[in-house]
Structures are given as C-alpha cells and as structure tokens.
mmCIF file of C-alpha atoms in Angstrom:
data_model
loop_
_atom_site.group_PDB
_atom_site.id
_atom_site.type_symbol
_atom_site.label_atom_id
_atom_site.label_comp_id
_atom_site.label_asym_id
_atom_site.label_seq_id
_atom_site.Cartn_x
_atom_site.Cartn_y
_atom_site.Cartn_z
ATOM 1 C CA MET Y 1 0.136 0.165 0.178
ATOM 2 C CA GLY Y 2 1.326 3.392 -1.067
ATOM 3 C CA MET Y 3 1.941 6.328 1.530
ATOM 4 C CA ALA Y 4 -1.085 8.831 1.055
ATOM 5 C CA PRO Y 5 -0.185 12.214 -0.624
ATOM 6 C CA ILE Y 6 0.478 15.013 2.333
ATOM 7 C CA PRO Y 7 -0.926 18.334 1.623
ATOM 8 C CA ASP Y 8 1.479 21.242 1.759
ATOM 9 C CA ARG Y 9 -1.759 23.259 3.481
ATOM 10 C CA ARG Y 10 -3.672 23.429 6.641
ATOM 11 C CA VAL Y 11 -6.826 21.809 6.333
ATOM 12 C CA THR Y 12 -9.610 20.468 8.586
ATOM 13 C CA ALA Y 13 -12.116 17.629 8.373
ATOM 14 C CA ALA Y 14 -15.151 18.429 6.134
ATOM 15 C CA ALA Y 15 -17.455 16.711 8.466
ATOM 16 C CA GLU Y 16 -21.176 17.875 8.771
ATOM 17 C CA GLY Y 17 -23.548 17.242 11.442
ATOM 18 C CA ASP Y 18 -23.183 14.727 14.290
ATOM 19 C CA VAL Y 19 -20.196 12.559 14.277
ATOM 20 C CA VAL Y 20 -20.166 9.061 15.782
ATOM 21 C CA VAL Y 21 -17.162 7.792 17.139
ATOM 22 C CA PHE Y 22 -16.817 4.288 18.320
ATOM 23 C CA LEU Y 23 -13.772 2.910 20.236
ATOM 24 C CA ILE Y 24 -13.370 -0.755 20.762
ATOM 25 C CA GLY Y 25 -10.694 -2.871 21.910
ATOM 26 C CA MET Y 26 -9.560 -5.912 23.862
ATOM 27 C CA ARG Y 27 -6.773 -6.497 26.307
ATOM 28 C CA ILE Y 28 -4.660 -9.650 26.897
ATOM 29 C CA ASN Y 29 -5.090 -10.553 30.814
ATOM 30 C CA ARG Y 30 -3.282 -14.073 30.668
ATOM 31 C CA TRP Y 31 -1.014 -14.719 28.016
ATOM 32 C CA ARG Y 32 -1.204 -18.491 28.642
ATOM 33 C CA ALA Y 33 -5.021 -18.256 27.906
ATOM 34 C CA VAL Y 34 -4.407 -18.221 24.105
ATOM 35 C CA ARG Y 35 -7.455 -20.031 23.090
ATOM 36 C CA HIS Y 36 -9.475 -17.381 24.861
ATOM 37 C CA TRP Y 37 -7.781 -14.401 23.606
ATOM 38 C CA LEU Y 38 -6.596 -15.251 20.131
ATOM 39 C CA PRO Y 39 -10.051 -15.873 18.661
ATOM 40 C CA THR Y 40 -11.201 -12.456 19.968
ATOM 41 C CA LEU Y 41 -7.985 -10.908 18.374
ATOM 42 C CA ILE Y 42 -8.813 -12.377 15.053
ATOM 43 C CA ALA Y 43 -12.484 -11.640 14.784
ATOM 44 C CA MET Y 44 -11.948 -7.787 14.652
ATOM 45 C CA PRO Y 45 -10.372 -7.808 10.992
ATOM 46 C CA ARG Y 46 -13.145 -10.038 10.101
ATOM 47 C CA MET Y 47 -15.662 -7.632 11.062
ATOM 48 C CA LEU Y 48 -13.931 -4.653 9.501
ATOM 49 C CA LYS Y 49 -13.296 -6.425 6.389
ATOM 50 C CA GLU Y 50 -17.181 -6.930 6.227
ATOM 51 C CA LEU Y 51 -17.787 -3.334 6.896
ATOM 52 C CA SER Y 52 -15.328 -1.941 4.634
ATOM 53 C CA ARG Y 53 -16.921 -4.295 1.730
ATOM 54 C CA ASP Y 54 -20.369 -2.950 2.370
ATOM 55 C CA GLY Y 55 -20.668 0.550 1.412
ATOM 56 C CA GLY Y 56 -23.949 1.389 2.961
ATOM 57 C CA SER Y 57 -22.808 -0.071 6.331
ATOM 58 C CA GLY Y 58 -22.111 3.215 7.633
ATOM 59 C CA LEU Y 59 -18.317 2.797 8.560
ATOM 60 C CA LEU Y 60 -16.729 5.868 7.470
ATOM 61 C CA GLY Y 61 -13.206 5.478 8.174
ATOM 62 C CA LEU Y 62 -11.036 3.420 11.140
ATOM 63 C CA ARG Y 63 -7.502 3.727 12.793
ATOM 64 C CA GLY Y 64 -5.907 1.248 14.876
ATOM 65 C CA LEU Y 65 -4.849 1.614 18.526
ATOM 66 C CA ALA Y 66 -2.150 0.183 20.140
ATOM 67 C CA GLY Y 67 -1.288 -0.127 23.813
ATOM 68 C CA GLY Y 68 1.686 -2.120 24.262
ATOM 69 C CA LEU Y 69 1.578 -5.978 23.360
ATOM 70 C CA ARG Y 70 -1.539 -6.598 25.769
ATOM 71 C CA VAL Y 71 -4.083 -4.021 24.289
ATOM 72 C CA HIS Y 72 -5.482 -3.780 20.684
ATOM 73 C CA GLY Y 73 -8.093 -1.438 19.728
ATOM 74 C CA VAL Y 74 -9.723 0.494 16.689
ATOM 75 C CA VAL Y 75 -11.092 3.897 16.447
ATOM 76 C CA GLN Y 76 -13.989 4.095 13.998
ATOM 77 C CA TYR Y 77 -16.154 6.621 12.441
ATOM 78 C CA TRP Y 78 -19.516 5.956 11.561
ATOM 79 C CA GLU Y 79 -22.215 7.651 9.384
ATOM 80 C CA SER Y 80 -24.980 7.340 12.076
ATOM 81 C CA ARG Y 81 -25.746 5.793 15.720
ATOM 82 C CA GLU Y 82 -28.487 3.989 13.858
ATOM 83 C CA LYS Y 83 -25.968 2.295 11.505
ATOM 84 C CA LEU Y 84 -23.647 1.438 14.343
ATOM 85 C CA LEU Y 85 -26.561 -0.116 16.015
ATOM 86 C CA ALA Y 86 -28.007 -1.685 13.083
ATOM 87 C CA TYR Y 87 -24.522 -3.552 12.257
ATOM 88 C CA ALA Y 88 -24.014 -4.549 16.068
ATOM 89 C CA SER Y 89 -27.525 -6.339 16.094
ATOM 90 C CA ASP Y 90 -27.546 -7.740 12.624
ATOM 91 C CA GLN Y 91 -28.193 -11.432 12.677
ATOM 92 C CA GLY Y 92 -26.621 -12.133 9.413
ATOM 93 C CA GLY Y 93 -23.403 -10.268 9.872
ATOM 94 C CA GLN Y 94 -20.061 -11.348 11.670
ATOM 95 C CA HIS Y 95 -20.440 -9.434 14.790
ATOM 96 C CA ARG Y 96 -23.320 -11.240 16.410
ATOM 97 C CA PRO Y 97 -21.643 -14.799 16.237
ATOM 98 C CA ALA Y 98 -18.390 -13.234 17.074
ATOM 99 C CA TRP Y 99 -20.033 -11.384 20.334
ATOM 100 C CA ALA Y 100 -21.600 -14.886 21.186
ATOM 101 C CA ALA Y 101 -18.491 -16.917 21.205
ATOM 102 C CA PHE Y 102 -16.877 -14.229 23.034
ATOM 103 C CA ASN Y 103 -19.320 -14.634 25.675
ATOM 104 C CA ARG Y 104 -18.700 -18.084 25.790
ATOM 105 C CA ARG Y 105 -15.209 -17.700 26.180
ATOM 106 C CA VAL Y 106 -15.061 -15.222 28.606
ATOM 107 C CA ARG Y 107 -16.965 -17.121 31.033
ATOM 108 C CA ALA Y 108 -14.461 -20.105 30.236
ATOM 109 C CA SER Y 109 -11.394 -18.050 30.378
ATOM 110 C CA LYS Y 110 -11.993 -16.659 34.137
ATOM 111 C CA GLY Y 111 -10.274 -13.077 33.073
ATOM 112 C CA GLY Y 112 -7.986 -14.334 30.464
ATOM 113 C CA VAL Y 113 -9.230 -11.699 28.025
ATOM 114 C CA GLY Y 114 -11.232 -8.517 28.472
ATOM 115 C CA ILE Y 115 -12.923 -6.317 25.685
ATOM 116 C CA TRP Y 116 -13.995 -2.699 25.955
ATOM 117 C CA HIS Y 117 -16.018 -0.307 23.807
ATOM 118 C CA GLU Y 118 -17.298 3.343 23.789
ATOM 119 C CA THR Y 119 -19.404 5.095 21.748
ATOM 120 C CA TYR Y 120 -19.681 8.823 21.455
ATOM 121 C CA ILE Y 121 -22.288 11.032 19.554
ATOM 122 C CA VAL Y 122 -20.521 14.413 19.214
ATOM 123 C CA PRO Y 123 -22.946 17.057 18.209
ATOM 124 C CA ALA Y 124 -22.428 19.408 15.164
ATOM 125 C CA GLY Y 125 -20.657 22.351 16.561
ATOM 126 C CA SER Y 126 -18.665 20.397 19.379
ATOM 127 C CA TYR Y 127 -15.651 19.082 17.268
ATOM 128 C CA GLU Y 128 -12.989 20.765 15.276
ATOM 129 C CA SER Y 129 -9.696 19.579 13.823
ATOM 130 C CA VAL Y 130 -6.760 20.631 12.221
ATOM 131 C CA TYR Y 131 -4.063 18.712 10.091
ATOM 132 C CA ILE Y 132 -0.955 20.351 8.972
ATOM 133 C CA ASP Y 133 1.457 18.694 6.554
ATOM 134 C CA MET Y 134 -0.490 15.322 7.402
ATOM 135 C CA PRO Y 135 -1.963 12.923 5.104
ATOM 136 C CA PRO Y 136 -5.665 12.557 5.934
ATOM 137 C CA ALA Y 137 -6.082 10.983 9.450
ATOM 138 C CA GLY Y 138 -9.117 10.285 11.924
ATOM 139 C CA LEU Y 139 -12.059 12.519 10.975
ATOM 140 C CA ALA Y 140 -10.354 14.108 7.765
ATOM 141 C CA ALA Y 141 -10.134 10.254 6.431
ATOM 142 C CA ALA Y 142 -13.469 9.397 7.153
ATOM 143 C CA TRP Y 143 -15.151 12.577 5.837
ATOM 144 C CA GLY Y 144 -12.496 14.515 3.533
ATOM 145 C CA VAL Y 145 -10.958 17.497 4.206
ATOM 146 C CA GLU Y 146 -11.349 21.408 3.170
ATOM 147 C CA PRO Y 147 -9.017 24.501 3.785
ATOM 148 C CA VAL Y 148 -9.099 25.713 7.508
ATOM 149 C CA GLY Y 149 -10.148 29.250 6.626
ATOM 150 C CA TRP Y 150 -13.377 27.777 5.635
ATOM 151 C CA ARG Y 151 -14.201 27.019 9.306
ATOM 152 C CA GLY Y 152 -11.800 29.352 11.126
ATOM 153 C CA GLU Y 153 -8.062 29.713 11.476
ATOM 154 C CA ARG Y 154 -8.084 28.948 15.013
ATOM 155 C CA ALA Y 155 -9.825 26.066 17.084
ATOM 156 C CA ALA Y 156 -11.752 28.758 19.253
ATOM 157 C CA GLN Y 157 -13.052 29.879 15.872
ATOM 158 C CA ARG Y 158 -13.778 26.451 14.454
ATOM 159 C CA LEU Y 159 -15.702 25.439 17.644
ATOM 160 C CA ALA Y 160 -17.635 28.856 18.039
ATOM 161 C CA SER Y 161 -18.818 28.866 14.291
ATOM 162 C CA GLY Y 162 -21.012 25.846 14.772
ATOM 163 C CA ALA Y 163 -20.191 25.297 10.954
ATOM 164 C CA VAL Y 164 -18.615 21.834 11.979
#
C-alpha cells in the first residue's frame, strides 16, 4: 500500500452534522489463555473487512490503536448511531456470532481476556480538527478535508462557528 499524499496546506475535516465515534478494543490479561484471546483478536479484522466491503454499512473510517503488547483496539467513525447499532444487531453479519463466541470464551477464561467499547455521539459544533502537513487521518480520513479558513483559522473559531 502506497503512502497517502501529504498536503502542503492546513486543512480541517469536512465533517457535517453529528459525528459518531466508536472505540473498541481488547486486553490480553493472561498470555497462557491463548485459546480465549486469540479468537477475540482475529474476529475484529473479519468484521472490519465485512464493513469495508459494504458501502452502505455506515462505517466511514477507522484507525488502529495500540497500547503495548496486551492492548489492541480500533477507533471507528460512523455515518450515524442507527447504522452502528444496526450492524451490532445484524443477525446475518460477523458481529453477532463473534459476540456470542466471545461471551462463551470469557466465562470459560476466568478473566484471561477482556474487551471494552465506548460510543460517542458528538453533536455538530462540538468538534474541530486541524491537520498540518499530514495525510488524511481520523475525521479527515473518514469525511474528507477542506481548507482550514472555511471554518476558521483557530480552534476557538472553528468550535464557535457551529459550522462543523
């Protein structure tokens, strides 16, 4: 995979309306509990692949998180809370069987692996961003970019404008 071009300007994310941010991850609590944590670790890439292939899924972008060898996670940007919840409850998708299998394993592992997730619905006007000499990342990768000046040169201006 080639490196994304680096704009030689200051840009901001072109996000409009509410932004849905979903953080999900796992922690390996006991290394020897491989049969409990390895399936959890490999389930996420399958789900992300499924979501990425489905243009209507609502997943706009993602970025991996690392917290040392034990902690693995993903920041996801979604089109809407409704699409996020629809994927989570879709009986025909990868998530439901992975969740059921995890729940069976977690009971048997007695704490060998843990998972966490957090969902944030960020109202329009309550987020801002700036990217300087960066390839698109975070909100910019999910929503695209536009010149910073369109929303204000300073973070306080971008937040106060309510135009985000």
